[in-house]
mmCIF file of C-alpha atoms in Angstrom:
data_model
loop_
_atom_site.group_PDB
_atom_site.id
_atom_site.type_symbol
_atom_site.label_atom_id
_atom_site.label_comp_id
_atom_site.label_asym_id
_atom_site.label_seq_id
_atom_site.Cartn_x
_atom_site.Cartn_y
_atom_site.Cartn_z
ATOM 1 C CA UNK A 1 174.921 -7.348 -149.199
ATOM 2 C CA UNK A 2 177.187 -10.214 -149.225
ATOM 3 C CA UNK A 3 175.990 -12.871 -152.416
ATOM 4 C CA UNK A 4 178.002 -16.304 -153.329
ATOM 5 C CA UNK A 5 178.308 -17.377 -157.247
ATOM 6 C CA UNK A 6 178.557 -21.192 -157.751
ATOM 7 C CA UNK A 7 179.816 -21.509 -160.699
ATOM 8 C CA UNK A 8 182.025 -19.657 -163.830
ATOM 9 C CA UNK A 9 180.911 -20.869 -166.627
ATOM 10 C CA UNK A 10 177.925 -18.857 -168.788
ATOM 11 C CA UNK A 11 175.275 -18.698 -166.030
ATOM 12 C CA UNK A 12 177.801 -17.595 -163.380
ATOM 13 C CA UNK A 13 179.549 -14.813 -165.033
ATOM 14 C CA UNK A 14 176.784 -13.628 -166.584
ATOM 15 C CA UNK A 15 175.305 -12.461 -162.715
ATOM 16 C CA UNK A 16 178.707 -11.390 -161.800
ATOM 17 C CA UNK A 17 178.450 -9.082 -164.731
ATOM 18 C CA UNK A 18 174.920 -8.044 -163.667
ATOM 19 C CA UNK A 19 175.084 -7.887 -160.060
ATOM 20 C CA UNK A 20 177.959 -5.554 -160.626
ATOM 21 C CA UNK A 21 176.261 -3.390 -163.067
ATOM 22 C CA UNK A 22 173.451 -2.570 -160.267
ATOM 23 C CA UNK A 23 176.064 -1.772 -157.813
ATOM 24 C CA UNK A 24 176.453 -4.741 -155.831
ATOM 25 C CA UNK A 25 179.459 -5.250 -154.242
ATOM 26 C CA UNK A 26 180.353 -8.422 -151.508
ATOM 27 C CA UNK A 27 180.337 -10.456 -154.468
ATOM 28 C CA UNK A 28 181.977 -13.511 -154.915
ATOM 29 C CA UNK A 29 182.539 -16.644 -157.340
ATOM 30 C CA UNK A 30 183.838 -19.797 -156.564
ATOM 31 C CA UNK A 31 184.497 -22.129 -159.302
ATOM 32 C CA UNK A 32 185.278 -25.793 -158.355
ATOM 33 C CA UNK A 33 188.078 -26.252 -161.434
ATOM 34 C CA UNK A 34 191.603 -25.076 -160.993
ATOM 35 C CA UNK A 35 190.999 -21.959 -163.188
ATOM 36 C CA UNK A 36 188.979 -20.720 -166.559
ATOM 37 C CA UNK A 37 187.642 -23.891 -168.730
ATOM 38 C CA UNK A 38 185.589 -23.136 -172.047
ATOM 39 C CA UNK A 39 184.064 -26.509 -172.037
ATOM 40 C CA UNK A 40 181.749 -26.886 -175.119
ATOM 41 C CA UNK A 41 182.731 -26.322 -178.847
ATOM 42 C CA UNK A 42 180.143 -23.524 -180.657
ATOM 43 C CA UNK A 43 177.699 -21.456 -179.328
ATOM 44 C CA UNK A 44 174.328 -20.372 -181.363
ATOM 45 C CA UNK A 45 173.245 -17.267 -179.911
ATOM 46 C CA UNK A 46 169.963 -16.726 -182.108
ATOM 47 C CA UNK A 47 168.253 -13.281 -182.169
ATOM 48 C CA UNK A 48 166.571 -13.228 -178.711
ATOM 49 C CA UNK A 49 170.395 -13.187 -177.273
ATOM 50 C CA UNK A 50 171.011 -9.487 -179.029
ATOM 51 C CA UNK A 51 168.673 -7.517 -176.106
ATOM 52 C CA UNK A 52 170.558 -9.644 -172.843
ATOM 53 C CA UNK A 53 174.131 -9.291 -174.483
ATOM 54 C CA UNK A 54 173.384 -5.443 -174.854
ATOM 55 C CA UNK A 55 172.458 -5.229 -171.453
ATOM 56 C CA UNK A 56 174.938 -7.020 -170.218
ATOM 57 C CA UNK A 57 177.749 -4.756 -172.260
ATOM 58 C CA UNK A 58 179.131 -7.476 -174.118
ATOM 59 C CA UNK A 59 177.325 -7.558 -177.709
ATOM 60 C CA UNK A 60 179.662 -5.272 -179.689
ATOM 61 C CA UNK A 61 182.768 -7.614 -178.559
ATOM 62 C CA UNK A 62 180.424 -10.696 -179.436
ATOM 63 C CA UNK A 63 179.849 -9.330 -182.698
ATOM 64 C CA UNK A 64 183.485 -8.592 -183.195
ATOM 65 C CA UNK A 65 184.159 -12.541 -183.198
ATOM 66 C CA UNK A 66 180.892 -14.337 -183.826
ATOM 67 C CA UNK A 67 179.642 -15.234 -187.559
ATOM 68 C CA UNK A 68 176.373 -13.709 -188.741
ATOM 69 C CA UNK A 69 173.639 -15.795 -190.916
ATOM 70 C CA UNK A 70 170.581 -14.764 -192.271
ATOM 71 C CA UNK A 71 169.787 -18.081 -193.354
ATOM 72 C CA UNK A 72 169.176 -21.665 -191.702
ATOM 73 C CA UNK A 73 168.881 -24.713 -194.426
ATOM 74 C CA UNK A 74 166.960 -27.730 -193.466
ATOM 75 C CA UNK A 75 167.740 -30.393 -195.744
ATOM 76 C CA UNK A 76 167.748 -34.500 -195.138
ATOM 77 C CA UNK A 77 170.764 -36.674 -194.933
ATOM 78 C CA UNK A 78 171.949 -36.232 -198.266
ATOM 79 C CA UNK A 79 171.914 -32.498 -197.997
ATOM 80 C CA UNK A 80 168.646 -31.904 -200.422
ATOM 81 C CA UNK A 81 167.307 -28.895 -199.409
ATOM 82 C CA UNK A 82 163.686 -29.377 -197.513
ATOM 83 C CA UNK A 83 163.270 -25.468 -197.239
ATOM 84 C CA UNK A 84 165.409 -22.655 -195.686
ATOM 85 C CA UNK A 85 164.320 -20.306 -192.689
ATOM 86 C CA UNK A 86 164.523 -16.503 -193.777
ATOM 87 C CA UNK A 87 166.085 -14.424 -190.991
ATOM 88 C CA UNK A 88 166.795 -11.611 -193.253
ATOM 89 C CA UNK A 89 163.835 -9.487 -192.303
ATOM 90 C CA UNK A 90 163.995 -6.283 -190.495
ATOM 91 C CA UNK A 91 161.766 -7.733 -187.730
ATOM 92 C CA UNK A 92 164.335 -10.243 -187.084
ATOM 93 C CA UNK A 93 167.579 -9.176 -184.843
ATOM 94 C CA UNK A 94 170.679 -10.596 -185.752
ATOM 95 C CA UNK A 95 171.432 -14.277 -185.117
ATOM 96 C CA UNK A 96 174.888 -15.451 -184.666
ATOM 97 C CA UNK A 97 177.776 -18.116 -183.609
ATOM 98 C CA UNK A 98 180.896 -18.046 -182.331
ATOM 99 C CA UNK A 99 183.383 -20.763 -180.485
ATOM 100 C CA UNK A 100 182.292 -21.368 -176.607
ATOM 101 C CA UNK A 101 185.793 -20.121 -175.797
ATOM 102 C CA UNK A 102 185.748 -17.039 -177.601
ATOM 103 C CA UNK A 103 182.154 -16.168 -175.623
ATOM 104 C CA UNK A 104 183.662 -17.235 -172.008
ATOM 105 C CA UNK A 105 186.836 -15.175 -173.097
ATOM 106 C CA UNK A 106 184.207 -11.766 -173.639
ATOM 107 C CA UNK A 107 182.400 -12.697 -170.279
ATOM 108 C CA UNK A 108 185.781 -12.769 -168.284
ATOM 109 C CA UNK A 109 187.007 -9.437 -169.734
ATOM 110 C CA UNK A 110 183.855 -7.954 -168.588
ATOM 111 C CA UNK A 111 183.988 -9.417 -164.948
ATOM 112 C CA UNK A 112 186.585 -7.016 -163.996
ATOM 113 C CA UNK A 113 187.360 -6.586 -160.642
ATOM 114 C CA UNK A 114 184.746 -9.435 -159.574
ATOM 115 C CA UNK A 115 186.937 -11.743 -156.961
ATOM 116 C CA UNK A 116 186.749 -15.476 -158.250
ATOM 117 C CA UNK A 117 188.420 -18.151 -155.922
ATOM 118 C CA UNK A 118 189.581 -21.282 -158.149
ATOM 119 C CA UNK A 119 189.427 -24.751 -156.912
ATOM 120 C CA UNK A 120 186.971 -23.752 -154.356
ATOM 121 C CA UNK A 121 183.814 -26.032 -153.730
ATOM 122 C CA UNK A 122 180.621 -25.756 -151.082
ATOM 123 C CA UNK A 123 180.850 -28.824 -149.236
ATOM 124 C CA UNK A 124 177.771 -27.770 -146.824
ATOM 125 C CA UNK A 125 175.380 -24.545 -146.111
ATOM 126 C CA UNK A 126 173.815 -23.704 -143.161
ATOM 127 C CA UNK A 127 170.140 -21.227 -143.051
ATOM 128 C CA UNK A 128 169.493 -19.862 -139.937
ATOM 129 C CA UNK A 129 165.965 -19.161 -141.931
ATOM 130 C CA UNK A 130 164.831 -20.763 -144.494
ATOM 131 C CA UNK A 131 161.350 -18.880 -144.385
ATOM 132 C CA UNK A 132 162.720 -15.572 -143.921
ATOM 133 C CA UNK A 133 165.489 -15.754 -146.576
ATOM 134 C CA UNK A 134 168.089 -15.204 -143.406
ATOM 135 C CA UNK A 135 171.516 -15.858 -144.241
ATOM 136 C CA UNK A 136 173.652 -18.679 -145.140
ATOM 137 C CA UNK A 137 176.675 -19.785 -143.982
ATOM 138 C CA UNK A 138 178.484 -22.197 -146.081
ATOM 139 C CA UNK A 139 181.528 -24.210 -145.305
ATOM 140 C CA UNK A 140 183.490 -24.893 -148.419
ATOM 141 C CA UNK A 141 185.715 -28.284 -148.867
ATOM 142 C CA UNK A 142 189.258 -26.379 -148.321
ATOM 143 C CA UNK A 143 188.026 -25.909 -144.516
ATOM 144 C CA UNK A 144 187.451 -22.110 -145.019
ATOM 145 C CA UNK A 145 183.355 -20.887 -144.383
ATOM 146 C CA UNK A 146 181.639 -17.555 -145.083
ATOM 147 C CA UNK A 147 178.378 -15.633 -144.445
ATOM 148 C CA UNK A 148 176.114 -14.630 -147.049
ATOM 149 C CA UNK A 149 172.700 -12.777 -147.689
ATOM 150 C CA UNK A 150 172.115 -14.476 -150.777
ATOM 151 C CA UNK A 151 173.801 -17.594 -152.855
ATOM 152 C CA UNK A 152 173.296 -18.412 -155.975
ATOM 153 C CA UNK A 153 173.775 -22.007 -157.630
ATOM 154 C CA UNK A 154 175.378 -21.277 -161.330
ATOM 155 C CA UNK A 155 177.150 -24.618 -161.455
ATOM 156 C CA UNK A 156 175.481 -26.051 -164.163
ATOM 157 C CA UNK A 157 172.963 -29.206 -164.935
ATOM 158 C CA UNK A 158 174.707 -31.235 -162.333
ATOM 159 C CA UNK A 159 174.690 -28.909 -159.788
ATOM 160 C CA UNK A 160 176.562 -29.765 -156.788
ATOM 161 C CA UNK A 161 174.659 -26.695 -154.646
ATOM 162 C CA UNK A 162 171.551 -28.279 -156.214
ATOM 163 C CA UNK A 163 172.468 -31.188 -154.795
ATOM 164 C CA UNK A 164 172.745 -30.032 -151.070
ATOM 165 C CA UNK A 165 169.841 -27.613 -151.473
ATOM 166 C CA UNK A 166 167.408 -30.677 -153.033
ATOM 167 C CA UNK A 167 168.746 -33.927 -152.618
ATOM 168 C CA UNK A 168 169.801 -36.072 -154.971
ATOM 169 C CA UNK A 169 166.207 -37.576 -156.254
ATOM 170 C CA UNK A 170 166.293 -34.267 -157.934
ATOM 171 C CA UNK A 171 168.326 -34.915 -161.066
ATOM 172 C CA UNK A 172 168.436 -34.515 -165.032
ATOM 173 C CA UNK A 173 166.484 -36.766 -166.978
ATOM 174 C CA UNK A 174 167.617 -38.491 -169.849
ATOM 175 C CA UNK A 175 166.223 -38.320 -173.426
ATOM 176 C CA UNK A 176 167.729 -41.553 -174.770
ATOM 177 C CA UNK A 177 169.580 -39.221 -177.276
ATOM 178 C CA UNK A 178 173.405 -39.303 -177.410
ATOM 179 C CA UNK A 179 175.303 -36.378 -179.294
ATOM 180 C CA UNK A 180 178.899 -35.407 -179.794
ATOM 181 C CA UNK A 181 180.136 -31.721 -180.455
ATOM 182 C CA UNK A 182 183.155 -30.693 -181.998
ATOM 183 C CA UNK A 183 185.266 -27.770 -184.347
ATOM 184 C CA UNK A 184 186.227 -28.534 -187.606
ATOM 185 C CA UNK A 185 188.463 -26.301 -190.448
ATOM 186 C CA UNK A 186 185.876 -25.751 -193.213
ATOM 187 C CA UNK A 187 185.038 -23.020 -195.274
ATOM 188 C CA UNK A 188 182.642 -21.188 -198.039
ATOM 189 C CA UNK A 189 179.484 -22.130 -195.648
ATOM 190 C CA UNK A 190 177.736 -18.794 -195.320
ATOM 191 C CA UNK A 191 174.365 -20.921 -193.535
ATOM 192 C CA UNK A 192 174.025 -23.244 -191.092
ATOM 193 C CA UNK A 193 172.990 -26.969 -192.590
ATOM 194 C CA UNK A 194 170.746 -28.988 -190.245
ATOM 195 C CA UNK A 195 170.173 -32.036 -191.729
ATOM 196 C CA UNK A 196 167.760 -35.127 -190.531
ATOM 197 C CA UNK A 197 168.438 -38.490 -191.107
ATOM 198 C CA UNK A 198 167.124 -41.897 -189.781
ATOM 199 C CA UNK A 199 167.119 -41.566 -185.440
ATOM 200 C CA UNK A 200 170.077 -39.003 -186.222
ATOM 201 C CA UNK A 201 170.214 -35.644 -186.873
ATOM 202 C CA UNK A 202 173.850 -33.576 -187.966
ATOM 203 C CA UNK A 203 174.481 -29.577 -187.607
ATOM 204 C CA UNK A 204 177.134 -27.547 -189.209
ATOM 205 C CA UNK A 205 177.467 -24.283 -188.030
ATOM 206 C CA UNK A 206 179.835 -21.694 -189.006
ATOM 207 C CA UNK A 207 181.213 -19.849 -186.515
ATOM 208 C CA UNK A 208 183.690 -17.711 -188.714
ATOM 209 C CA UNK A 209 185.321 -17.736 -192.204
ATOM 210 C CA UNK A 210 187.058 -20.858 -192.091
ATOM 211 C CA UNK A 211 185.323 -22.889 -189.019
ATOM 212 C CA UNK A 212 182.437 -24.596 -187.902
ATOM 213 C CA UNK A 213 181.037 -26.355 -184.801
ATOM 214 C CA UNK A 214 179.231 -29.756 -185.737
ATOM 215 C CA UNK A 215 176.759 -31.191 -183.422
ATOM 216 C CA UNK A 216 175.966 -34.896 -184.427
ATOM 217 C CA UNK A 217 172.961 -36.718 -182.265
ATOM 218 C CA UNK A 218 171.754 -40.216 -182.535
ATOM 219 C CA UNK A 219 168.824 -41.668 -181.016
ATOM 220 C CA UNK A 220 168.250 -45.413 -178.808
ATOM 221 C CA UNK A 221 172.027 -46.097 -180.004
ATOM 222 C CA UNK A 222 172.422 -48.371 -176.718
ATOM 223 C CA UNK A 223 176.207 -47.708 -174.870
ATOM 224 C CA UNK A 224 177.733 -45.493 -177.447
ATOM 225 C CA UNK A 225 180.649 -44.119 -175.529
ATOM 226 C CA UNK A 226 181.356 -47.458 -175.097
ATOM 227 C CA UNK A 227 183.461 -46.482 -178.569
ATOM 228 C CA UNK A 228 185.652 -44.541 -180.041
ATOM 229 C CA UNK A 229 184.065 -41.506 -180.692
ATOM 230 C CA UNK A 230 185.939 -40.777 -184.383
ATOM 231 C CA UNK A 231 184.942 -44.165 -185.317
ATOM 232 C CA UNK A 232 181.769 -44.585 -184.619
ATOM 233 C CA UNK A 233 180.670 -41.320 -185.937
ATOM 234 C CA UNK A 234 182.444 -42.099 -189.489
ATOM 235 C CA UNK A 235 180.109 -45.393 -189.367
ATOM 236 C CA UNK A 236 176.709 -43.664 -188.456
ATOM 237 C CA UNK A 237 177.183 -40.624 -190.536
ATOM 238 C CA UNK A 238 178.790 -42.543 -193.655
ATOM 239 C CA UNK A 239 175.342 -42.245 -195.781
ATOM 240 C CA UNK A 240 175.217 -38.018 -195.201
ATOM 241 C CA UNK A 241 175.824 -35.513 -198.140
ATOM 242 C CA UNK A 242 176.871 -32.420 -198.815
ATOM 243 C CA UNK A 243 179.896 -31.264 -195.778
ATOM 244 C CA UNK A 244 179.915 -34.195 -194.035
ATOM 245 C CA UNK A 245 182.532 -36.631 -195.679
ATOM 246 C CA UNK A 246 184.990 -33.864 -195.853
ATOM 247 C CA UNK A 247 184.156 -32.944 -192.231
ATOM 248 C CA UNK A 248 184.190 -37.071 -191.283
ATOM 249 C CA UNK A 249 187.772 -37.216 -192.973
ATOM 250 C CA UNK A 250 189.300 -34.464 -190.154
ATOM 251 C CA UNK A 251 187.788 -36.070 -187.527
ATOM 252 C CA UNK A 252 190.681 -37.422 -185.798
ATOM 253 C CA UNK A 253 192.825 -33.773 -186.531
ATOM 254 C CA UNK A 254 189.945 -31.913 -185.407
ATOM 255 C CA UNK A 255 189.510 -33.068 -181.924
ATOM 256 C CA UNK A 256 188.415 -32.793 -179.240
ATOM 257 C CA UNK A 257 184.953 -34.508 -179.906
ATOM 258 C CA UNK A 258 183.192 -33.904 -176.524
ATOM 259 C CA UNK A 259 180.454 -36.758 -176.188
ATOM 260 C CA UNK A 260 177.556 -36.846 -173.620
ATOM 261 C CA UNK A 261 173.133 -37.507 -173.230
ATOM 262 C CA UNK A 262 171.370 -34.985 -173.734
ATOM 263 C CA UNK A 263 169.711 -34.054 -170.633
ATOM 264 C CA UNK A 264 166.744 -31.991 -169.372
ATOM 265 C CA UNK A 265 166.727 -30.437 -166.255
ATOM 266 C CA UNK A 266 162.846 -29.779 -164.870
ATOM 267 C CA UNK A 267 162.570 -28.116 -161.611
ATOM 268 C CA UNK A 268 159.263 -26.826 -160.001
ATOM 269 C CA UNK A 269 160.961 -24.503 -157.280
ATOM 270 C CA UNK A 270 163.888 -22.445 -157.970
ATOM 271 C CA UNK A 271 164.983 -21.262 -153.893
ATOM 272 C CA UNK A 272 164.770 -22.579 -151.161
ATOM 273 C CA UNK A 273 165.030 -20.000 -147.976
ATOM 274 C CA UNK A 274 168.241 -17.456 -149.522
ATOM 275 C CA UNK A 275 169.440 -20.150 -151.667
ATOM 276 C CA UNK A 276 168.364 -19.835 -155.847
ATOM 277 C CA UNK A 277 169.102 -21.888 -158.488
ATOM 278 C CA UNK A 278 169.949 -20.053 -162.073
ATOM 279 C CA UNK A 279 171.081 -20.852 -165.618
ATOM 280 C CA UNK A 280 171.045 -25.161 -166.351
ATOM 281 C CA UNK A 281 171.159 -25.684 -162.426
ATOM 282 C CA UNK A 282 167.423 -24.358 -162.875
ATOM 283 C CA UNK A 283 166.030 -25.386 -166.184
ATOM 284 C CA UNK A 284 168.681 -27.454 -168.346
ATOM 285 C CA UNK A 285 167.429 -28.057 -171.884
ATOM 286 C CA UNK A 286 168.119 -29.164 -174.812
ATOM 287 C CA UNK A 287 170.010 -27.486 -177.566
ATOM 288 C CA UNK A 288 167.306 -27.300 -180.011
ATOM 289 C CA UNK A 289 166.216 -23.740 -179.632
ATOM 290 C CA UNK A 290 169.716 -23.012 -178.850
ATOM 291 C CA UNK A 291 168.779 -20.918 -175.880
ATOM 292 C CA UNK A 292 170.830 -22.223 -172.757
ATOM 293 C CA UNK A 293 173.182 -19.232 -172.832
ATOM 294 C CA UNK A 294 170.945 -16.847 -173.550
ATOM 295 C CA UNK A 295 168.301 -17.931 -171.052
ATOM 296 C CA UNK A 296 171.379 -18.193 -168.436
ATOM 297 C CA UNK A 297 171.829 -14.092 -169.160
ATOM 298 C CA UNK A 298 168.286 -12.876 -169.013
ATOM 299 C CA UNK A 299 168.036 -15.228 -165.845
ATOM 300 C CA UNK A 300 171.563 -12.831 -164.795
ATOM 301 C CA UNK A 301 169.783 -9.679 -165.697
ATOM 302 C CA UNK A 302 166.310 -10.201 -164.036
ATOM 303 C CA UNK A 303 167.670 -11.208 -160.647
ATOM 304 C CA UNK A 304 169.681 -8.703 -160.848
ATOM 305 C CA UNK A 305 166.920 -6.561 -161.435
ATOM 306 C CA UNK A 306 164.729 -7.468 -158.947
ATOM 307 C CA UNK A 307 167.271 -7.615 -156.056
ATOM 308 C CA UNK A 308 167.649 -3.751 -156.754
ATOM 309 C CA UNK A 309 163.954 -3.085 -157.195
ATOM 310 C CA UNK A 310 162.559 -5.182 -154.037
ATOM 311 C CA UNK A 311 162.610 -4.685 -150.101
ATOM 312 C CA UNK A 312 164.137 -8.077 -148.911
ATOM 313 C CA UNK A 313 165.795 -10.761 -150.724
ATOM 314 C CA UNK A 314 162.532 -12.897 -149.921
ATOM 315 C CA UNK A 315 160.673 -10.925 -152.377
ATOM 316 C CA UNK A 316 163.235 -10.188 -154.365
ATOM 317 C CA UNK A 317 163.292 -13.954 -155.339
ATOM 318 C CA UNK A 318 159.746 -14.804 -155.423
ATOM 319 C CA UNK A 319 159.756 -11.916 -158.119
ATOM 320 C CA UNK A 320 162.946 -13.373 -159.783
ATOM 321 C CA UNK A 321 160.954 -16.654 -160.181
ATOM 322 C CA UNK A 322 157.610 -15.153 -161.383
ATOM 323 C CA UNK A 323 159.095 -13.933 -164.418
ATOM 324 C CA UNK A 324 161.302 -17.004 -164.709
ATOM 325 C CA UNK A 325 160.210 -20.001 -164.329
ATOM 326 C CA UNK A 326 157.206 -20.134 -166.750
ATOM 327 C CA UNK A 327 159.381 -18.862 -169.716
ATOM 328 C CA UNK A 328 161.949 -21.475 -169.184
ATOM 329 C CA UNK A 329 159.804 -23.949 -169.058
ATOM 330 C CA UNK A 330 157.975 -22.638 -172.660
ATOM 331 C CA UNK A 331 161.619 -23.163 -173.877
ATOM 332 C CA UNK A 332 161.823 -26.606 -172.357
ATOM 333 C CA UNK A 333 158.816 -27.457 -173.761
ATOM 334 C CA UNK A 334 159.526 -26.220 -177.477
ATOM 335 C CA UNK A 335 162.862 -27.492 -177.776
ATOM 336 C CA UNK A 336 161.835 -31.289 -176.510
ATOM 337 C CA UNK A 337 159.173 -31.078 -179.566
ATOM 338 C CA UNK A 338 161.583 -29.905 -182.148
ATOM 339 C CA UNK A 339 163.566 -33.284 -180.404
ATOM 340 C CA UNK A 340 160.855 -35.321 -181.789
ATOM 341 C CA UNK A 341 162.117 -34.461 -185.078
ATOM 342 C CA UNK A 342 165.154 -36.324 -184.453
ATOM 343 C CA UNK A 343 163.755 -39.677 -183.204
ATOM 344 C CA UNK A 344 161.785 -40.624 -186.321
ATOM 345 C CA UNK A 345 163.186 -43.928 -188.098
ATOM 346 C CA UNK A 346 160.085 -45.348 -190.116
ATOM 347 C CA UNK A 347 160.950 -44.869 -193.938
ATOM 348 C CA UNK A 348 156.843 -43.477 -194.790
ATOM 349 C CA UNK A 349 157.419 -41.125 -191.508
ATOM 350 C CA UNK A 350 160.570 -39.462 -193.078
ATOM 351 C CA UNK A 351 158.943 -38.911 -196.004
ATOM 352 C CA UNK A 352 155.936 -37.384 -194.359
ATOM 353 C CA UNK A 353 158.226 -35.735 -191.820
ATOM 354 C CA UNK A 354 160.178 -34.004 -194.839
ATOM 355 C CA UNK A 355 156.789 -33.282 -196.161
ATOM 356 C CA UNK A 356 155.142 -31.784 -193.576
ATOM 357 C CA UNK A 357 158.760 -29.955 -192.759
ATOM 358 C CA UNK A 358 158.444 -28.351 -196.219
ATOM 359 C CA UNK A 359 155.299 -27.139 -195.902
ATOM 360 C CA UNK A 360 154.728 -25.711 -192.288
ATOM 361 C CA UNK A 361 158.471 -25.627 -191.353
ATOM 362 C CA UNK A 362 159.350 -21.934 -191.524
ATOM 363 C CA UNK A 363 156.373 -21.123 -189.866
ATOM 364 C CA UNK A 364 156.397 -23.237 -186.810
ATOM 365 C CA UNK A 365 160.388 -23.074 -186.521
ATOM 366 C CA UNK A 366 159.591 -19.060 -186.310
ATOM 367 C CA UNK A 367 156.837 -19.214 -183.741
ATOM 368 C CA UNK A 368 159.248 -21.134 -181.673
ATOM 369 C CA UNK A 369 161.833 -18.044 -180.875
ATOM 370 C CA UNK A 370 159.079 -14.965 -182.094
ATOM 371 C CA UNK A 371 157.916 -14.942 -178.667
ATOM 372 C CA UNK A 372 161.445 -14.979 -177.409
ATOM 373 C CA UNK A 373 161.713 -12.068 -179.346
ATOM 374 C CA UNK A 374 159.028 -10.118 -178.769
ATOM 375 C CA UNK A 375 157.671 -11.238 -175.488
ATOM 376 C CA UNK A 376 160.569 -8.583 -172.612
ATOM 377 C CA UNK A 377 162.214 -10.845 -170.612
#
């Protein structure tokens, strides 16, 4: 069987990885960029990424670089503590966090042999057909064209192979939230702060000793980007506690502060004839839940799966996408409420917010990734 990978970033390597691990060879990547990027700054891989990373053969090198917590604080703007979600519990598997690059670097090392063409992109695809899952031949933008049984469209919330497959009226949505991501030298922060403010929200997360990946969000801000990004973040976050003026004083040392929307991607159908969409191309979310890279590996794992348990590649699919789709979308759902959280400005609702928070936190926070857990993927 001959199968096409759009895409090496998480989602793409990740069914490189699993394809391979079934026995699949004829596979190939193609990955627009002119070789490896680690986009992104940390990664939160909370405890429903242990079981996909084992499977996958990776989680003993993740755990050799990624920081371990057995804590989460929740505390407002001027880091006062609104309660603290215990993780330390045997029933809980080990959540952890670690620098995007360091996790791309593990993936790589694990692809092997796995051929990946650089500064290659699918300019058009052809199905001889679509209701039989027959094959595809794609011409790519370098003038070159192929035939293959199955592709798959790893290229991330603005897919490209989306694109072609869907049109273009298929497209993320925005929240109205803006964020910016970034490392920063810190250290003595064994626990992850996430701490609410007014329309804004701010997240320090270790990922080792002496480092930590910061994730700053503000809500309705208008054009943003419009502005420097150091700036503008010193001016919005001036009135937070506890790490954040040291962090805001190495902001323009730190660098690079990656700014963007956040952006859900909702789609109903994940194929169309041979053609499937995986990882963000699929289901995009927001980073609430912290499950885009681990939902981009069980997605990896299952298709894999099914694609050695089924007949054809028609029902291997459909069975891909019945175990899928309504999970992602669970996780779509939960992290856009947990969102909410961030949008609140009224002075009375941030006091019934923190409140409320106190009270019920740790318990709705956990039935948000129990299921995860103990729900097989």
């Amino acid at each position: 069987m001959r199968i096409l990978i759009a895409g090496g970033g998480i989602a793409g390597l990740s069914m490189a990885i699993a394809l391979k691990q079934k026995g699949f060879g004829g596979v190939d990547v193609v990955e627009k960029a002119d070789g490896w990027r680690s986009e992104g700054a940390g990664l939160h891989l909370p405890g429903n990424a242990v079981l996909p990373m084992e499977k996958l053969g990776i989680l003993d090198d993740v755990q050799k670089r990624a920081f371990d917590f057995q804590t989460i604080r929740y505390c407002d703007q001027k880091d006062n503590r609104i309660f603290d979600l215990d993780l330390s519990g045997d029933s809980w598997p080990k959540f952890q966090a670690l620098s995007r690059k360091d996790f791309h670097e593990i993936l790589i090392a694990k692809l092997g042999d796995t051929p990946v063409h650089f500064g290659k992109e699918i300019k058009s695809l052809t199905q001889q057909d679509e209701s039989e899952c027959g094959p595809v031949t794609v011409n790519f933008e370098d003038g070159s064209d192929g035939e293959y049984d199955l592709v798959i469209a790893a290229d991330g919330i603005h897919s490209s192979l989306r694109t072609l497959l869907f049109g273009t009226a298929l497209k993320p949505v925005s929240t109205g939230i803006s964020c910016w991501r970034w490392t920063t030298e810190i250290s003595g922060r064994d626990k992850p702060h996430f701490m609410l403010g007014r329309g804004k929200i701010l997240l320090v997360m270790p990922i080792s000793a002496d480092k930590a990946y910061v994730f700053a969000s503000l809500t309705d801000n208008g054009n943003p980007f419009a502005e420097d990004p150091a700036s503008l973040i010193k001016r919005e976050f001036a009135d937070f506690g506890g790490p954040v003026p040291k962090i805001l004083t190495r902001l323009e040392e730190d660098g690079p502060i990656l700014a963007g929307d956040l952006l859900q991607m909702i789609v109903s159908d994940w194929s169309k004839g041979a053609c499937v969409l995986t990882g963000d191309a699929a289901h995009g979310t927001l980073p609430t839940m912290a499950q885009g890279a681990t939902m981009a590996m069980e997605d990896a794992l299952v298709l894999a799966e099914e694609l050695e348990r089924q007949a054809t590649v028609a029902k291997a699919i459909e069975a891909y996408k019945a175990r899928r789709i309504s999970r992602a979308h669970w996780v779509q759902q939960q992290s856009l409420k947990r969102m909410g959280l961030a949008r609140i400005k009224s002075q009375p609702l941030l006091a019934l917010r923190h409140l409320l928070m106190k009270a019920f936190g740790p318990k709705i926070l956990a039935s948000g990734w129990r299921p995860l857990i103990d729900q097989s993927f």
